[in-house]
CSV table of C-alpha atoms and ligand atoms in Angstrom, one decimal:
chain,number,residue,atom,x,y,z
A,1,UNK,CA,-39.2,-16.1,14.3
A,2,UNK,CA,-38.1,-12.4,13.8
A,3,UNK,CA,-35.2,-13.0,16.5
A,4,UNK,CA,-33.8,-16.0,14.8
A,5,UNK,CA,-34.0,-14.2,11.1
A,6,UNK,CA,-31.9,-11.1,12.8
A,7,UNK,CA,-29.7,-13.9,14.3
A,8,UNK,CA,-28.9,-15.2,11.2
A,9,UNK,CA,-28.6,-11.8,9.7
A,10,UNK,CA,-26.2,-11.0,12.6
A,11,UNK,CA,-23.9,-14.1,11.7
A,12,UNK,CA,-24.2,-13.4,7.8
A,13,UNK,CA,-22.9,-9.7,7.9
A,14,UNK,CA,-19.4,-11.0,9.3
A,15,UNK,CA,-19.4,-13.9,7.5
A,16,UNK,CA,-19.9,-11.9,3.9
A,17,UNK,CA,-17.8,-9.1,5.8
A,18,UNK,CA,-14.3,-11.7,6.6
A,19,UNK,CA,-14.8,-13.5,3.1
A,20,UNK,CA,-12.2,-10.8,1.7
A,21,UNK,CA,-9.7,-11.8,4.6
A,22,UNK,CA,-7.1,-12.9,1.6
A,23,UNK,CA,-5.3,-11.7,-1.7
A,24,UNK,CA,-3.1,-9.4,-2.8
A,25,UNK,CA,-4.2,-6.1,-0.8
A,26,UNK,CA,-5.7,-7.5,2.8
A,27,UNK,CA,-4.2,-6.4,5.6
A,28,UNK,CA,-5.9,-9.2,7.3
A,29,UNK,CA,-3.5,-11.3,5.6
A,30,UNK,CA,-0.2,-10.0,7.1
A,31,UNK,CA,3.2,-10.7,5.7
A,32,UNK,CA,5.1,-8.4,7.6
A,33,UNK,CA,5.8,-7.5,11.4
A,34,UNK,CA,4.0,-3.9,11.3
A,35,UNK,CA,0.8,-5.9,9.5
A,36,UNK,CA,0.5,-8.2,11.6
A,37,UNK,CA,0.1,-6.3,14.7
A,38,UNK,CA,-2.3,-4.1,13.5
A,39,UNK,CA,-4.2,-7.4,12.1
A,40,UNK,CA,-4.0,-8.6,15.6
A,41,UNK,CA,-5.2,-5.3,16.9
A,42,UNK,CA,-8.2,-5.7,14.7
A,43,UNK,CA,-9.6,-9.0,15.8
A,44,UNK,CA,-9.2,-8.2,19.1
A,45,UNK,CA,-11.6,-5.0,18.7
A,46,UNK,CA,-13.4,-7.2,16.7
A,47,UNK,CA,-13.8,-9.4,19.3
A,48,UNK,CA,-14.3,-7.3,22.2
A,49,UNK,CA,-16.9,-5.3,20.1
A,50,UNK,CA,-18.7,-8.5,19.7
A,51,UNK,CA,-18.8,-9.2,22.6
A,52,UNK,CA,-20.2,-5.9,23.9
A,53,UNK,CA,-22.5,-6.1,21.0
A,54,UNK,CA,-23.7,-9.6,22.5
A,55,UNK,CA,-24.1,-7.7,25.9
A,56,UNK,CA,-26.5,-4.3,24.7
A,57,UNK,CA,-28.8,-6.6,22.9
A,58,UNK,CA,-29.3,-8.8,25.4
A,59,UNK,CA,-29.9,-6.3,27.9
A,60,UNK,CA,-32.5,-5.4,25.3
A,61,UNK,CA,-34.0,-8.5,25.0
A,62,UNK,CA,-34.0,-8.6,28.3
A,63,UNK,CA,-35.3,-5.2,29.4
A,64,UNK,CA,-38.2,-6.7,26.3
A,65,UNK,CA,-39.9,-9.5,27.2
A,66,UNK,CA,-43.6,-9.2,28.4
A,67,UNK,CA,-43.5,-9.6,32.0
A,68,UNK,CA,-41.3,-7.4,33.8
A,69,UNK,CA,-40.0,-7.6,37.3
A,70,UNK,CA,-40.2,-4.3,38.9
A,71,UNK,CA,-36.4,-2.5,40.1
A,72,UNK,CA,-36.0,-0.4,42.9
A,73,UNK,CA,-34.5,3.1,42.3
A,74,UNK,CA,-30.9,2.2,44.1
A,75,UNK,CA,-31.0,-0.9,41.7
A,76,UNK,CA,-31.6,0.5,38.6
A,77,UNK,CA,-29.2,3.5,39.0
A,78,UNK,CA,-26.4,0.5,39.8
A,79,UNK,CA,-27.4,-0.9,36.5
A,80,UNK,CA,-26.6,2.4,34.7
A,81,UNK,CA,-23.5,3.2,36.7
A,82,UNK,CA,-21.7,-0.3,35.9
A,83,UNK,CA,-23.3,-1.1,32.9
A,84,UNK,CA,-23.6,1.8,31.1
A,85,UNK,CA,-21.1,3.4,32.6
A,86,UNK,CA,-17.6,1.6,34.9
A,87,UNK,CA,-17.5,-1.5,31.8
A,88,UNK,CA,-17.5,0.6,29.1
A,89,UNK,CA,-15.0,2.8,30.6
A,90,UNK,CA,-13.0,0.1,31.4
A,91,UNK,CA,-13.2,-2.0,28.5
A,92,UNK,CA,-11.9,1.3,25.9
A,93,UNK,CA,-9.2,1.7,28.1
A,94,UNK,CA,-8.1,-1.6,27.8
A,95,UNK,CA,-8.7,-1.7,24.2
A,96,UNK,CA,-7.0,2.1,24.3
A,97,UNK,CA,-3.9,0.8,26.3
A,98,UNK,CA,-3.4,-2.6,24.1
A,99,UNK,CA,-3.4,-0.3,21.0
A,100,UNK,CA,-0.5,2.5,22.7
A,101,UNK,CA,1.3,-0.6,23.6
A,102,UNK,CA,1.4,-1.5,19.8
A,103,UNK,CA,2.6,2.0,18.4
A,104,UNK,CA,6.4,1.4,19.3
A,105,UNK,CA,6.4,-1.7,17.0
A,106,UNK,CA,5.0,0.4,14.1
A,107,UNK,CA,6.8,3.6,14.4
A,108,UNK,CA,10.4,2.1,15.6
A,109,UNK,CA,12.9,5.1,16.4
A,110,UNK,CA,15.6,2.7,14.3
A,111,UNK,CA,14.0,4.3,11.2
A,112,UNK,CA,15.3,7.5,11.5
A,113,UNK,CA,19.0,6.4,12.5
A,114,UNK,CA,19.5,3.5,9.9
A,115,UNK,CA,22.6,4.6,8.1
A,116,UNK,CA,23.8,1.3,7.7
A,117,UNK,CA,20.6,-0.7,6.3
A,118,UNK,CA,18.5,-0.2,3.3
A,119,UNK,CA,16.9,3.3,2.9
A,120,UNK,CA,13.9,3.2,0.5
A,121,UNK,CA,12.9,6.9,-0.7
A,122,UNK,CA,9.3,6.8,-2.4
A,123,UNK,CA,8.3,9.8,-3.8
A,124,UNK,CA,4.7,9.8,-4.9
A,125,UNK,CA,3.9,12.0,-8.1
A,126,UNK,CA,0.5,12.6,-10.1
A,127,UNK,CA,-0.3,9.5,-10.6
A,128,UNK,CA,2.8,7.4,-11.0
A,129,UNK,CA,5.5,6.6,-7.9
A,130,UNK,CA,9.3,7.7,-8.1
A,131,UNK,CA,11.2,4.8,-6.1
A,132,UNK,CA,14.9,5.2,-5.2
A,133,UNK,CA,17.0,3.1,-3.5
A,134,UNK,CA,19.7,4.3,-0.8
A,135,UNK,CA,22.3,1.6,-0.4
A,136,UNK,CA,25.1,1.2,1.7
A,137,UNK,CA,27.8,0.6,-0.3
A,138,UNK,CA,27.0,2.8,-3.9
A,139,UNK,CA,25.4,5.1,-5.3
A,140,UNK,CA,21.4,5.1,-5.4
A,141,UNK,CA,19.5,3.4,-7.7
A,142,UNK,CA,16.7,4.6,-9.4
A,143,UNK,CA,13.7,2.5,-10.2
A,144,UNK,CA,9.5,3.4,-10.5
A,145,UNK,CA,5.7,1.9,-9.4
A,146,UNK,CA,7.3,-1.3,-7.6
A,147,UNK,CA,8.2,-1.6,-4.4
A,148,UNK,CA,11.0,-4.3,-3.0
A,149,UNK,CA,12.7,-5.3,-0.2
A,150,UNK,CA,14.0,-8.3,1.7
A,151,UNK,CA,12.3,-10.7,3.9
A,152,UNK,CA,13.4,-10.1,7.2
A,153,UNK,CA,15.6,-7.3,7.0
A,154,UNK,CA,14.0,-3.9,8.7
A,155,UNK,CA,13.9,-1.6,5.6
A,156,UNK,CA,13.5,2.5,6.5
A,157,UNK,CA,11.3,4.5,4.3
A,158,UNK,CA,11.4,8.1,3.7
A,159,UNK,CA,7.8,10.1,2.2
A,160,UNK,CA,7.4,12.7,0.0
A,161,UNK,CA,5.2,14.0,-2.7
A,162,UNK,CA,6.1,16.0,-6.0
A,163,UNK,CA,2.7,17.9,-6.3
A,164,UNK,CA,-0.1,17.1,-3.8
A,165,UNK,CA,-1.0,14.8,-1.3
A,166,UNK,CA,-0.5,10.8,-1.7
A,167,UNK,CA,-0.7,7.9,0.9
A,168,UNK,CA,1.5,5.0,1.0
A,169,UNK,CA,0.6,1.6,2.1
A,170,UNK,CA,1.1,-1.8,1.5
A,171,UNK,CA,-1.7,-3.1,3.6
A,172,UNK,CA,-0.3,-7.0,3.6
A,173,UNK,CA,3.3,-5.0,5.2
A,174,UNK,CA,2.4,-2.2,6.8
A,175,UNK,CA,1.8,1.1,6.7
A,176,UNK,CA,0.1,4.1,6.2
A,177,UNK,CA,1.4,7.3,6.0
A,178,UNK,CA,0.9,10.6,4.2
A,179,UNK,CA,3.3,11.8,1.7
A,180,UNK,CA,2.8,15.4,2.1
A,181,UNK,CA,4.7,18.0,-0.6
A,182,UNK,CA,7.2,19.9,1.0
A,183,UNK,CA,7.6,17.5,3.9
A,184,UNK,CA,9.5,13.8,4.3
A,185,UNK,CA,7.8,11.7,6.8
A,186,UNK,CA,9.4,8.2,7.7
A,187,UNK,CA,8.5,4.7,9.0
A,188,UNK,CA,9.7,1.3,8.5
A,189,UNK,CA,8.8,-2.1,7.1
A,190,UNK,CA,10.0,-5.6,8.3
A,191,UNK,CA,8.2,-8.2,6.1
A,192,UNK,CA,8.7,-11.4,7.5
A,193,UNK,CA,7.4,-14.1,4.6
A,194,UNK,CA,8.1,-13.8,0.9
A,195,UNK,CA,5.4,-12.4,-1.6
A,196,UNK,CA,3.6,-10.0,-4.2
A,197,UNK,CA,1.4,-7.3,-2.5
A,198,UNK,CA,-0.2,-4.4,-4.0
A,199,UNK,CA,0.1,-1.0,-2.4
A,200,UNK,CA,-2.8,1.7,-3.6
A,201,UNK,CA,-2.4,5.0,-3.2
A,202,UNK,CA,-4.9,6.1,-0.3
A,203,UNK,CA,-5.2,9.8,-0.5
A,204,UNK,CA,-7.4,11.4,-3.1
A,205,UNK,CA,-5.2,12.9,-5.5
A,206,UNK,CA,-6.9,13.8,-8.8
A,207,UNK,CA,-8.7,11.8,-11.5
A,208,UNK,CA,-6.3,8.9,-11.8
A,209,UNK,CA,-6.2,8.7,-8.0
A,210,UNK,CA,-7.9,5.1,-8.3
A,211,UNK,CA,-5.1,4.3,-10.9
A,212,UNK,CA,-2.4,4.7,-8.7
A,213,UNK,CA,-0.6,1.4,-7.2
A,214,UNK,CA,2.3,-0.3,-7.3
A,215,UNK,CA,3.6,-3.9,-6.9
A,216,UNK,CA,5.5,-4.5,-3.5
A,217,UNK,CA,7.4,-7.5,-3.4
A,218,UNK,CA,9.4,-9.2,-0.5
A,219,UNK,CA,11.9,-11.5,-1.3
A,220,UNK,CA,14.7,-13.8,0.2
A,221,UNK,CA,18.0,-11.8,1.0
A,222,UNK,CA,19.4,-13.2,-1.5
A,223,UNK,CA,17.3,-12.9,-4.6
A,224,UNK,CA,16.5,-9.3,-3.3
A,225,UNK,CA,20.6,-8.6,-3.7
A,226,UNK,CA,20.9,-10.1,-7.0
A,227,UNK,CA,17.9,-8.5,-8.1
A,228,UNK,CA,19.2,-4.7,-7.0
A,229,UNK,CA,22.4,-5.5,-8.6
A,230,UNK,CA,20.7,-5.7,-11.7
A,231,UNK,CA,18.2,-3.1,-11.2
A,232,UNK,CA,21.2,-0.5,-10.4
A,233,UNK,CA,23.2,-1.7,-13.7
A,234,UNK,CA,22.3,0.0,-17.3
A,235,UNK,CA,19.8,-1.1,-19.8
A,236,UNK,CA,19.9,-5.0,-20.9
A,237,UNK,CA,19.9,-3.3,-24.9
A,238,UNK,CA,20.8,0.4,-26.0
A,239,UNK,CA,20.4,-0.2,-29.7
A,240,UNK,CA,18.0,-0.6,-32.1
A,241,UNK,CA,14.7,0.8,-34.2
A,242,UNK,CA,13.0,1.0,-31.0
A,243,UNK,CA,15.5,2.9,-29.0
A,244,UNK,CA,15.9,5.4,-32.2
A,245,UNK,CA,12.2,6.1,-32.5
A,246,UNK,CA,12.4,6.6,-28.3
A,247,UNK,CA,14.9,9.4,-28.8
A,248,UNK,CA,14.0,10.8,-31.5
A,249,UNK,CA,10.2,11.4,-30.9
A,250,UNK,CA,11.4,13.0,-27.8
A,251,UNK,CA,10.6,10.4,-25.1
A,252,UNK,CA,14.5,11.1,-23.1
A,253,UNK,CA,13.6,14.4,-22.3
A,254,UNK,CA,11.1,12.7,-19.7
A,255,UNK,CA,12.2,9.5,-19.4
A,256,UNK,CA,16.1,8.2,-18.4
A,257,UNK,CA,17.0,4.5,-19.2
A,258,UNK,CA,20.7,4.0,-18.0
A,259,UNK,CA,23.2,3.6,-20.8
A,260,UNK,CA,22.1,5.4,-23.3
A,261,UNK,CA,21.2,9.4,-24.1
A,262,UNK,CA,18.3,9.2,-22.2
A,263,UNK,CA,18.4,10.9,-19.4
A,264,UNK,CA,14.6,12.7,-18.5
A,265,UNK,CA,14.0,12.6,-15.1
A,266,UNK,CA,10.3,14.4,-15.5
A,267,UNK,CA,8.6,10.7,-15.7
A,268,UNK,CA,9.3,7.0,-14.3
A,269,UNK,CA,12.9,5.5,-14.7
A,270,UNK,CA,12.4,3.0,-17.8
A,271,UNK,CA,16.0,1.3,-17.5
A,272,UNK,CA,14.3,-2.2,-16.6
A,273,UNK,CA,11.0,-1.5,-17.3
A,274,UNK,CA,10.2,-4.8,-19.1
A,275,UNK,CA,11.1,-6.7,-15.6
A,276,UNK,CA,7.9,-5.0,-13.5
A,277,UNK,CA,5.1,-6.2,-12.8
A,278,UNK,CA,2.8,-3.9,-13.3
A,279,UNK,CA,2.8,-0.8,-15.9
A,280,UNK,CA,1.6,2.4,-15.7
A,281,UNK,CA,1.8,2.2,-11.9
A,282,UNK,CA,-0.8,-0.3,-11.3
A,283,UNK,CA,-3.1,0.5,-14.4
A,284,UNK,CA,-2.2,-2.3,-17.2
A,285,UNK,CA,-0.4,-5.2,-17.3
A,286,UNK,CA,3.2,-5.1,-18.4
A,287,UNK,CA,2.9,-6.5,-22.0
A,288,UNK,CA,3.9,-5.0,-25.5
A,289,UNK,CA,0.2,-4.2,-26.3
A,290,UNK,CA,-0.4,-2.4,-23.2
A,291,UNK,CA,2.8,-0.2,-23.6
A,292,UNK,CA,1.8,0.8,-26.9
A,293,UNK,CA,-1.9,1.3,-26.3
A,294,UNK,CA,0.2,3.8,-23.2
A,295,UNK,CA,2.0,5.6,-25.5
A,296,UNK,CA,-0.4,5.9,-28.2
A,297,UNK,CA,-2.8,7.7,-25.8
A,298,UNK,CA,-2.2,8.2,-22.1
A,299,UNK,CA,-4.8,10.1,-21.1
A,300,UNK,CA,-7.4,7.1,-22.3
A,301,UNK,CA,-5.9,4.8,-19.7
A,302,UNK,CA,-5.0,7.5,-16.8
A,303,UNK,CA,-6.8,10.9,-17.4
A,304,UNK,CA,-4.8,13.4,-16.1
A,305,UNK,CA,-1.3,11.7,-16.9
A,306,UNK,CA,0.9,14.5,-17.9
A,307,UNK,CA,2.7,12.2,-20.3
A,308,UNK,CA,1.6,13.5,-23.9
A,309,UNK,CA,-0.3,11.3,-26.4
A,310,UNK,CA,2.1,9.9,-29.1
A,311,UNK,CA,-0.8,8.5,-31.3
A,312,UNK,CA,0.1,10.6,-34.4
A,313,UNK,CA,2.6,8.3,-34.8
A,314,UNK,CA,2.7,5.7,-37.5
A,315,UNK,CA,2.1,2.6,-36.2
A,316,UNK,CA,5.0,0.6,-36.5
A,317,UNK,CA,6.8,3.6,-34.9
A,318,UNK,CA,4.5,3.2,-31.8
A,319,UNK,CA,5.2,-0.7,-31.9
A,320,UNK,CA,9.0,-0.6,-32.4
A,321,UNK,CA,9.2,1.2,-29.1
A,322,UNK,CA,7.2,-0.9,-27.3
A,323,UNK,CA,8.8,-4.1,-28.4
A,324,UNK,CA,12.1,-1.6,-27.4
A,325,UNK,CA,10.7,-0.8,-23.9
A,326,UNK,CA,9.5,-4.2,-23.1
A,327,UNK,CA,12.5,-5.5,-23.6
A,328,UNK,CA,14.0,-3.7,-21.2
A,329,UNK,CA,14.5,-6.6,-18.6
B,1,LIG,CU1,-1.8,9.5,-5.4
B,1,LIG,CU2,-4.0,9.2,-4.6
């Protein structure tokens, strides 16, 4: 009865354990070349340790039941030298080779070289993630907290940090590294179907470390190109109440949006900040409500946001900017 209950238990664990093999941040639900073999790597350790796991206990079982036949010395020291000893061996070096065999795949020389493809810099700051795009053919464009890139095109990525430690990974693509201040390490992405993935930051970096994600999304060639062609173009509006308040409160000493006399480059790019996903990298959704509730008082939704509270302002001030910055498609 007791061996039937751990049975079940046995098949339960992995059962409750695989039900989170989907959604937005599984790397068991690979969309990308880099993902998937590591996602392949995975259930064949899975698998293997299964299997060994299968073995041990039923050696135990085995070495448990009531009567017991009676091994001679030579016997039982074969039984520890292949058992416990040649198979295990063997079976980690196997599992050791496969996994050497996958490292060229994820860290592909081409990443350092690739003058003539798309060079995503990330720069990860406390708690927010500086994203600048190195094209080809013009000048960079700047952009925050959302990650794109094409389907099927291998995009290099260069690392760094602006004060302490971060991680980068978008576990559905690839990934992770270390983005280490001082340093720029590099690696490359090839995501192979279209999608929205969310990338957490994965090295503790202060209070808001939990608070620190972004939006990664692949898309066709095609919409990716039209999309950077906006993204590198000014601001869709550089008038109004809301833009006034913006300026005159202070906010362009951080903050730059392209096109007009903003030009802060202390905090996230706003120029199309109304067309993310996400705001506050990862911490609210991008509405009106959440951008004033932000700016009214950053440290209530991120604590340890350097961005000052603006909550002494009136509050149609507060809401003219918002409606401003949402806008901002
Ligand atoms: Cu940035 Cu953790």
């Amino acid at each position: 009865m007791r061996a039937r209950a751990s049975a079940a238990f046995g098949l339960a664990v992995p059962a409750i354990a695989t039900a989170a093999c989907s959604g937005p941040q599984s790397a068991l639900d690979p969309h990308g070349v880099e993902a998937q073999a590591v996602a392949t790597l995975f259930w064949w350790m899975t698998l293997a340790g299964a299997l060994i796991w299968c073995a041990v206990i039923g050696a135990l079982v085995y070495a448990g039941r009531r009567r017991r036949r009676v091994f001679s010395a030579r016997a039982a020291g074969r039984i520890v030298l292949w058992a416990g000893a040649v198979t295990p061996s063997v079976l980690l070096l196997i599992l050791l080779g496969y996994g050497l065999a996958l490292m060229p795949d994820l860290r592909p020389a081409s990443a350092l070289t690739a003058n003539d493809r798309l060079h995503v810099e990330v720069v990860g700051e406390q708690f927010w993630w500086r994203v600048i795009y190195h094209r080809p053919d013009g000048p960079p464009v700047v952009s925050a907290n959302e990650v794109r890139l094409p389907v099927g095109t291998r995009v290099a990525f260069s690392l760094k940090s602006a004060d302490v430690i971060h991680a980068f990974w978008i576990p559905q693509l690839g990934g992770k590294m270390d983005m280490i201040p001082g340093r720029t390490n590099r690696f490359s992405l090839q995501a192979t179907r279209a999608g929205t993935f969310r990338g957490p930051c994965t090295e503790f970096c202060g209070p808001s470390h939990a608070l620190m994600a972004f939006a990664a999304v692949a898309m066709d060639e095609e919409a990716f190109a039209g999309w950077l062609e906006r993204e590198a173009g000014p601001a869709v509006r550089t008038e109004g109440p809301g833009l006034d308040a913006f300026l005159a409160n202070g906010c362009g000493a951080c903050h730059t949006i392209r096109g007009t006399p903003a030009d802060g480059t202390i905090g996230p790019d706003l120029t199309h900040l109304g067309a993310r996903k996400t705001l506050a990298a990862g911490a609210l959704p991008n509405t009106e409500a959440a951008i004033a509730r932000f700016v009214a008082a950053p440290e209530a939704v991120k604590p340890g946001a350097r961005m000052p509270a603006f909550g002494m302002l009136p509050e149609r001030e507060i809401a003219a900017i918002a409606a401003y910055l949402a806008g901002l498609e």
